[in-house]
Amino acid sequence: MTLIVPTPHESFDVDLEDGAKIRVRRHGNPKGVRLTVTHGNGFASDAYLPFWQLLAPKYDLMVFDFRNHGQNIPVEPANHNYAQFARDLERVVQAINARLGTKPTVGIFHSMSGRTAMKHAIEIGWRWDALVLFDPPNVPPVTHPRYAPMEAFEKKLTEWALGRRRAFASVEELTDEYLQSRATRGWVDGAHALMARSVLRRSPDGNGYVLTCAPENEAAIYAEALSLNLWPRAQDFGGPVKLIGADPGMKGGPTTALTNQALGVENGYDYDFVAGAGHLLQIEKPAECVRLVEEFMKKTVL
């Protein structure tokens, strides 16, 4: 099965404070509630098509990638850190409103971008009518019983990313890597090739392809997770927040699943998990993820 990202209704670039740019693509129903859709560390929003295409008939979708990811041109210096991501997100939100006008808006973020949205909302300002966070890799205080598992998890990912292959002769080479990985075996049909196409760009030297998000940038985000001090209560936000985690009862599931369950239960979130889903739950169980999003929106913005 081949998954093809449709041509957007329109696209535009948002200028960031250091000269970098983020390309926003508008899909879906322009008359609907506005949804922003983005991605996790080292990935790209186009690869979440199995999820967001189910929302396109009803909602006005703003699909974009964070700096040094996806359709954006990598920059030097990379300024690849959570504080910069939060400032970049503020620029994107303001640019969307300036270009298209303000209307009810729900932010939908996964993993790294979920942590960015949390930091942005608490430290910069609440810009949403509601916020949906898919399995953000939250790290509790060092005294919490979930700190040690998350510390080990983030250090393991940091080491993996630093050793990651960055160049490929063809898109098919990375597709095969995804197909052979235990971590990605639950993705829907066609998602492995779509992800490979979405995270690669033509090599500047003309030989094959390279990862848009360089391994050292991906590793920096995993490492920084341990120092963010971000374990907020739901009431710390300026509006309703939905936390949707991976399955905490799944054998061999991601460390983030149990950690988000702890965050959700202890800190008063509207929390759910997707049964049988790992960390890339929107690509594994897209229909179930959409159902949870729409149930939450009916309680908050619809």
XYZ file of N, CA and C in Angstrom, residues 123-235:
339
model
N 5.331 28.532 29.890
C 6.354 29.565 30.032
C 6.145 30.771 29.128
N 5.474 30.587 27.980
C 5.251 31.701 27.046
C 3.803 32.157 27.077
N 2.860 31.231 26.968
C 1.453 31.623 27.048
C 0.536 30.583 26.450
N -0.698 30.598 26.902
C -1.729 29.676 26.417
C -2.333 30.248 25.138
N -2.204 29.542 24.028
C -2.663 30.041 22.726
C -3.758 29.161 22.119
N -4.336 28.274 22.900
C -5.217 27.245 22.353
C -6.603 27.314 22.980
N -7.565 26.741 22.292
C -8.848 26.467 22.917
C -8.799 25.113 23.612
N -7.916 24.252 23.163
C -7.657 22.968 23.809
C -6.335 22.441 23.272
N -5.734 21.533 24.043
C -4.422 20.991 23.698
C -4.462 19.477 23.870
N -3.951 18.757 22.849
C -3.891 17.296 22.889
C -2.431 16.874 22.804
N -1.993 16.062 23.774
C -0.605 15.623 23.853
C -0.549 14.110 23.719
N 0.099 13.635 22.662
C 0.259 12.200 22.450
C 1.619 11.740 22.982
N 1.579 10.975 24.065
C 2.734 10.297 24.649
C 4.005 11.142 24.707
N 3.934 12.334 25.290
C 5.163 13.121 25.442
C 6.130 12.418 26.386
N 7.434 12.512 26.128
C 8.419 11.800 26.956
C 8.738 12.561 28.241
N 7.722 12.719 29.076
C 7.894 13.507 30.288
C 8.820 12.815 31.287
N 9.632 13.615 31.942
C 10.565 13.107 32.945
C 10.200 13.735 34.287
N 9.844 12.921 35.285
C 9.432 13.467 36.576
C 10.622 13.940 37.401
N 10.357 14.545 38.564
C 11.458 14.921 39.460
C 12.294 13.696 39.857
N 13.535 13.939 40.243
C 14.469 12.844 40.516
C 14.009 11.950 41.670
N 13.145 12.472 42.528
C 12.659 11.672 43.658
C 11.494 10.766 43.274
N 10.975 10.909 42.078
C 9.814 10.128 41.644
C 10.272 8.731 41.203
N 9.482 7.703 41.481
C 9.892 6.349 41.071
C 10.011 6.150 39.571
N 9.426 7.023 38.766
C 9.539 6.893 37.306
C 10.748 7.643 36.747
N 11.510 8.344 37.616
C 12.666 9.075 37.093
C 13.742 8.129 36.574
N 14.110 7.132 37.356
C 15.205 6.238 36.955
C 14.914 5.523 35.637
N 13.694 4.992 35.422
C 13.420 4.382 34.114
C 13.501 5.384 32.963
N 13.025 6.607 33.190
C 13.094 7.601 32.117
C 14.533 8.047 31.863
N 15.333 8.148 32.916
C 16.741 8.505 32.736
C 17.448 7.464 31.878
N 17.232 6.194 32.188
C 17.856 5.123 31.414
C 17.352 5.130 29.976
N 16.068 5.376 29.811
C 15.435 5.406 28.486
C 16.031 6.519 27.618
N 16.127 7.725 28.171
C 16.637 8.855 27.391
C 18.131 8.692 27.087
N 18.884 8.149 28.016
C 20.310 7.928 27.748
C 20.511 6.882 26.655
N 19.686 5.843 26.673
C 19.770 4.815 25.637
C 19.441 5.403 24.265
N 18.401 6.235 24.209
C 18.033 6.869 22.942
C 19.111 7.829 22.465
N 19.730 8.546 23.399
C 20.803 9.478 23.021
C 21.955 8.721 22.359
N 22.359 7.621 22.967
C 23.447 6.812 22.401
C 23.057 6.238 21.045
N 21.803 5.774 20.930
C 21.339 5.224 19.658
C 21.380 6.282 18.558
N 20.883 7.478 18.868
C 20.827 8.533 17.856
C 22.228 8.944 17.402
N 23.177 9.022 18.333
C 24.539 9.420 17.970
C 25.198 8.416 17.036
N 24.783 7.161 17.126
C 25.345 6.139 16.254
C 24.501 5.862 15.024
N 23.475 6.668 14.814
C 22.535 6.397 13.735
C 23.154 6.705 12.363
N 22.832 5.894 11.404
C 23.247 6.134 10.024
C 22.538 7.373 9.495
N 23.281 8.261 8.820
C 22.675 9.502 8.348
C 22.520 9.581 6.833
N 23.226 8.751 6.081
C 23.203 8.824 4.612
C 22.709 7.511 4.021
N 21.950 7.633 2.921
C 21.344 6.472 2.283
C 21.431 6.637 0.769
N 21.705 5.545 0.101
C 21.757 5.594 -1.358
C 20.380 5.799 -1.957
N 19.341 5.330 -1.251
C 17.971 5.443 -1.751
C 17.011 5.512 -0.582
N 15.808 5.975 -0.871
C 14.751 6.012 0.142
C 14.412 4.595 0.595
N 14.497 3.654 -0.334
C 14.155 2.266 -0.019
C 15.063 1.684 1.070
N 16.309 2.145 1.154
C 17.208 1.635 2.199
C 16.678 1.964 3.593
N 16.217 3.192 3.781
C 15.664 3.547 5.085
C 14.315 2.869 5.307
N 13.515 2.732 4.255
C 12.254 1.995 4.373
C 12.502 0.602 4.911
N 13.513 -0.070 4.391
C 13.832 -1.426 4.842
C 14.251 -1.436 6.307
N 14.989 -0.410 6.743
C 15.380 -0.337 8.147
C 14.153 -0.240 9.047
N 13.198 0.610 8.646
C 11.963 0.734 9.431
C 11.193 -0.586 9.448
N 11.139 -1.255 8.316
C 10.397 -2.514 8.240
C 11.011 -3.598 9.120
N 12.307 -3.538 9.324
C 13.000 -4.553 10.104
C 13.081 -4.226 11.593
N 12.691 -3.016 11.971
C 12.820 -2.585 13.358
C 11.652 -3.082 14.208
N 11.955 -3.588 15.390
C 10.909 -4.026 16.316
C 10.056 -2.845 16.772
N 10.681 -1.664 16.904
C 9.968 -0.491 17.403
C 8.898 0.012 16.438
N 9.042 -0.329 15.155
C 8.109 0.202 14.149
C 7.229 -0.875 13.526
N 7.236 -2.059 14.104
C 6.497 -3.152 13.480
C 4.988 -2.956 13.540
N 4.500 -2.106 14.439
C 3.065 -1.891 14.560
C 2.499 -0.820 13.662
N 3.341 -0.182 12.846
C 2.843 0.872 11.966
C 1.893 0.297 10.918
N 0.937 1.110 10.482
C -0.012 0.674 9.456
C 0.711 0.460 8.127
N 0.092 -0.282 7.237
C 0.674 -0.555 5.922
C 0.981 0.747 5.190
N 2.150 0.801 4.617
C 2.559 1.973 3.842
C 3.261 3.042 4.649
N 3.185 2.961 5.985
C 3.743 4.028 6.816
C 5.266 4.018 6.833
N 5.883 2.838 6.663
C 7.346 2.766 6.703
C 7.965 3.513 5.526
N 7.410 3.301 4.334
C 7.910 4.017 3.153
C 7.590 5.504 3.243
N 6.399 5.827 3.748
C 6.015 7.238 3.894
C 6.955 7.947 4.861
N 7.276 7.306 5.979
C 8.183 7.927 6.933
C 9.553 8.135 6.306
N 10.051 7.139 5.582
C 11.365 7.289 4.950
C 11.373 8.471 3.984
N 10.332 8.597 3.177
C 10.258 9.733 2.247
C 10.182 11.063 2.988
N 9.536 11.048 4.154
C 9.272 12.291 4.886
C 10.472 12.807 5.660
N 11.380 11.917 6.072
C 12.502 12.354 6.914
C 13.812 12.489 6.147
N 13.816 12.113 4.869
C 15.017 12.230 4.050
C 14.939 13.420 3.103
N 16.088 13.944 2.751
C 16.180 14.959 1.703
C 17.365 14.604 0.819
N 17.374 15.155 -0.365
C 18.497 14.925 -1.265
C 19.792 15.422 -0.627
N 20.824 14.626 -0.734
C 22.104 15.026 -0.175
C 22.640 16.266 -0.881
N 23.144 17.242 -0.142
C 23.692 18.444 -0.780
C 24.808 18.155 -1.770
N 25.530 17.033 -1.583
C 26.613 16.719 -2.518
C 26.130 15.960 -3.751
N 24.806 15.734 -3.824
C 24.232 15.087 -4.989
C 24.260 13.574 -4.959
N 24.796 13.001 -3.880
C 24.890 11.541 -3.787
C 23.863 10.995 -2.802
N 22.760 10.524 -3.317
C 21.779 9.876 -2.472
C 21.008 10.818 -1.579
N 20.738 10.349 -0.356
C 19.862 11.066 0.575
C 20.501 11.134 1.957
N 20.094 12.146 2.723
C 20.524 12.272 4.112
C 19.308 12.574 4.979
N 19.424 12.247 6.261
C 18.374 12.596 7.206
C 18.290 14.113 7.342
N 17.084 14.649 7.251
C 16.915 16.088 7.449
C 17.294 16.468 8.872
N 16.862 15.667 9.836
C 17.261 15.887 11.223
C 18.555 15.122 11.478
N 19.654 15.838 11.560
C 20.956 15.201 11.754
C 20.980 14.421 13.064
N 21.668 13.286 13.099
C 21.705 12.468 14.315
C 22.127 13.232 15.566
N 23.075 14.157 15.441
C 23.504 14.903 16.627
C 22.402 15.823 17.144
N 21.553 16.331 16.242
C 20.424 17.139 16.686
C 19.366 16.278 17.372
N 19.088 15.132 16.801
C 18.133 14.218 17.425
C 18.628 13.803 18.813
N 19.911 13.484 18.926
C 20.476 13.072 20.203
C 20.398 14.182 21.248
N 20.606 15.423 20.818
C 20.577 16.551 21.750
C 19.215 16.691 22.421
N 18.152 16.405 21.675
C 16.804 16.512 22.240
C 16.553 15.394 23.249
N 16.992 14.185 22.943
C 16.851 13.105 23.919
C 17.604 13.454 25.209
N 18.814 13.957 25.075
C 19.628 14.272 26.248
C 19.021 15.400 27.067
N 18.461 16.400 26.387
C 17.936 17.560 27.097
C 16.681 17.237 27.909
N 15.989 16.158 27.554
C 14.758 15.801 28.259
C 14.975 15.684 29.767
N 16.161 15.272 30.180
C 16.434 15.031 31.596
C 16.616 16.316 32.397
N 16.804 17.439 31.732
C 17.070 18.690 32.449
C 15.965 19.731 32.304
N 14.834 19.343 31.701
C 13.776 20.330 31.439
C 12.966 20.710 32.676
N 12.905 19.837 33.674
C 12.107 20.114 34.876
C 10.668 20.441 34.501
N 10.065 19.542 33.730
C 8.721 19.773 33.200
C 7.822 18.604 33.601
N 7.098 18.784 34.694
C 6.180 17.770 35.218
C 4.940 18.498 35.750
N 4.253 19.249 34.883
C 3.195 20.156 35.351
C 1.904 19.443 35.717
N 1.110 20.127 36.519
C -0.251 19.693 36.791
C -1.152 20.179 35.662
N -2.256 19.492 35.452
C -3.181 19.916 34.403
C -3.691 21.335 34.660
N -3.859 21.697 35.926
C -4.388 23.022 36.252
C -3.364 24.133 36.027
